[in-house]
């Protein structure tokens, strides 16, 4: 159960501060505070060091230190052959990255945001995701596609889209969506070590947020298995399932609801595909109520898939009310702040939905 | 306003402008051009308005009144103004994200543009588009797209194949975000990249060069010869966007040198003054008027209310009866009208 401290540090400076208090009269675990940005940086640094086939390519990843500074310091450490600046040509460089993976390298292909991955989506789906199947196991594509996904702040319609449902739809692709720093590091390392194409959906608003990193998570071999969800908070009244930023929203809502005696069980999906339906089912069979929370649009979304899967499995008979989906509003993202704020799930929307689902 | 006798000003003068490099063309645009006093004053006013508008946007962004992405155009004014001087408002224009200048030359007012940047209901897109998504009649934005991608070559092919009257314009400001053109392009002769499409390389800091080249290009298209490519060599004083300081991949000296030797507004001003086409006071007066217009627009942009919540779901579809839109939860049923 990670306790998340919410200080939004958007300066991009390194905020690792070691709280290493080894007092004799108290055995505190040697946890540190680390931002999601630094966790991703550490993951890539460790994997670049561990395996010389790993390399990073994308726009501004090398000499600029990364558009969002996620790859800061890596070019200085590993040089031109491992950290490669590309022209602004997504279809082109994604194709080059997929080819490199086919030939035996382990590329990390960064999209400045996943909105730009739409330029390259044919390479991701048709060249990367489907190839192992089409070749009947002859040709694997060990590639990682990573970058920020979903809404940021004020970047309007063409730069705010969530691609979790789009990529989650495709067989052959693994899709992960980390929330906190441990998720970010563990899932990215697993993705890089995975023999399959993995899409890592990060979140720009979380880059600067510090979270506690356990001692275990600080190890160079710390990985989180792809395909396993995590229960961030236990509860008996209702199950909340979310991924990425909305895990935090759910925990905030749970804290408020706890004061009214409603104990929410909060599940951090961590992986979109393959989805850990079993963890959700086990929880629903305990709480009898389910609310899904996502930033993406409702139609054909993550929540829609969860609803279908719950209905198809044993947990259906344990539901006391239909599943409620909390989603982004079904519109392109508007620019004006007041409209943008009303386009995405707020903590109050989650609280409202929980109460409606529980018929309170 | 004090009365002046403009009788002693020169009404027009001829200027020698830089020759354009040409590709697949027997001849290029004229190098001797005529500028009238009225044209000069108009270009000066327009460029100065654009300049001050962008600087005001910089200020408002730093005050966090403008949010998200903001790609400023200062330094490149001669491009938008020169182009518009040789086309008609009935022609069609589309651009990428550095769009504020074009929104203005295509007919947007400073007020509407600034209010769009601040996300208010008086904005040119009612606050729903933001910096990169502004539209006017015959102006198709404002888009997040860029041109190093394969689509441009597909377009070159079809435009040439079907002899479409298209002017492809590359505003080469030497950098693609934080990467210099030398590090991003196998050939930096962008005006030749159309391969089978003729091209011009133009001094994009000189409004007269841009105007003349555009006139030449427009004639080429309108006479049925098919598409043509124009590379405008220009420069942006700001970084790629407001989140880029713009000095990690280029030196302050470089920026300063361009400002002192090639500033488009200064160049025009010097030409007009040294040819007795305007007086220092007259230009100063224009500056004062422009400053006031920008201040008033900024005032409007910061006080106009945000769009109403009823606007949230409107304009999803065109020409449809009103439809219901799902909100953040199943009980939130919102309304959308076309």
Short mmCIF file of N, CA, C and O in Angstrom, two decimals, chain B residues 119 187 201 208-209 212 232 263 301 307 327:
data_model
loop_
_atom_site.label_atom_id
_atom_site.label_comp_id
_atom_site.label_asym_id
_atom_site.label_seq_id
_atom_site.Cartn_x
_atom_site.Cartn_y
_atom_site.Cartn_z
N UNK B 119 -8.44 31.51 -23.50
CA UNK B 119 -9.54 30.56 -23.32
C UNK B 119 -10.85 31.19 -22.89
O UNK B 119 -11.51 30.69 -21.98
N UNK B 187 19.25 16.71 -46.55
CA UNK B 187 19.49 17.87 -47.40
C UNK B 187 18.73 19.05 -46.81
O UNK B 187 17.54 18.96 -46.56
N UNK B 201 14.07 29.65 -53.16
CA UNK B 201 14.54 29.89 -51.80
C UNK B 201 14.59 31.40 -51.60
O UNK B 201 15.24 32.11 -52.38
N UNK B 208 9.56 42.40 -48.63
CA UNK B 208 9.45 42.63 -50.08
C UNK B 208 9.86 41.40 -50.87
O UNK B 208 9.27 41.06 -51.89
N UNK B 209 10.87 40.70 -50.38
CA UNK B 209 11.29 39.43 -51.01
C UNK B 209 10.16 38.43 -50.96
O UNK B 209 9.86 37.77 -51.96
N UNK B 212 7.31 39.43 -53.30
CA UNK B 212 7.64 39.24 -54.71
C UNK B 212 7.67 37.76 -55.08
O UNK B 212 7.18 37.35 -56.13
N UNK B 232 11.16 29.78 -47.22
CA UNK B 232 11.42 31.12 -46.69
C UNK B 232 12.44 30.99 -45.57
O UNK B 232 12.17 30.33 -44.56
N UNK B 263 16.29 42.00 -38.59
CA UNK B 263 14.91 42.10 -38.11
C UNK B 263 14.00 42.65 -39.21
O UNK B 263 14.28 43.69 -39.80
N UNK B 301 -9.02 40.18 -23.25
CA UNK B 301 -8.71 38.75 -23.14
C UNK B 301 -8.60 38.29 -21.69
O UNK B 301 -8.79 37.11 -21.40
N UNK B 307 -15.85 30.37 -21.45
CA UNK B 307 -17.08 29.89 -22.09
C UNK B 307 -18.03 29.25 -21.07
O UNK B 307 -17.58 28.71 -20.06
N UNK B 327 -21.66 12.24 -20.00
CA UNK B 327 -20.71 13.00 -19.18
C UNK B 327 -19.72 12.06 -18.52
O UNK B 327 -19.47 10.95 -19.00
#
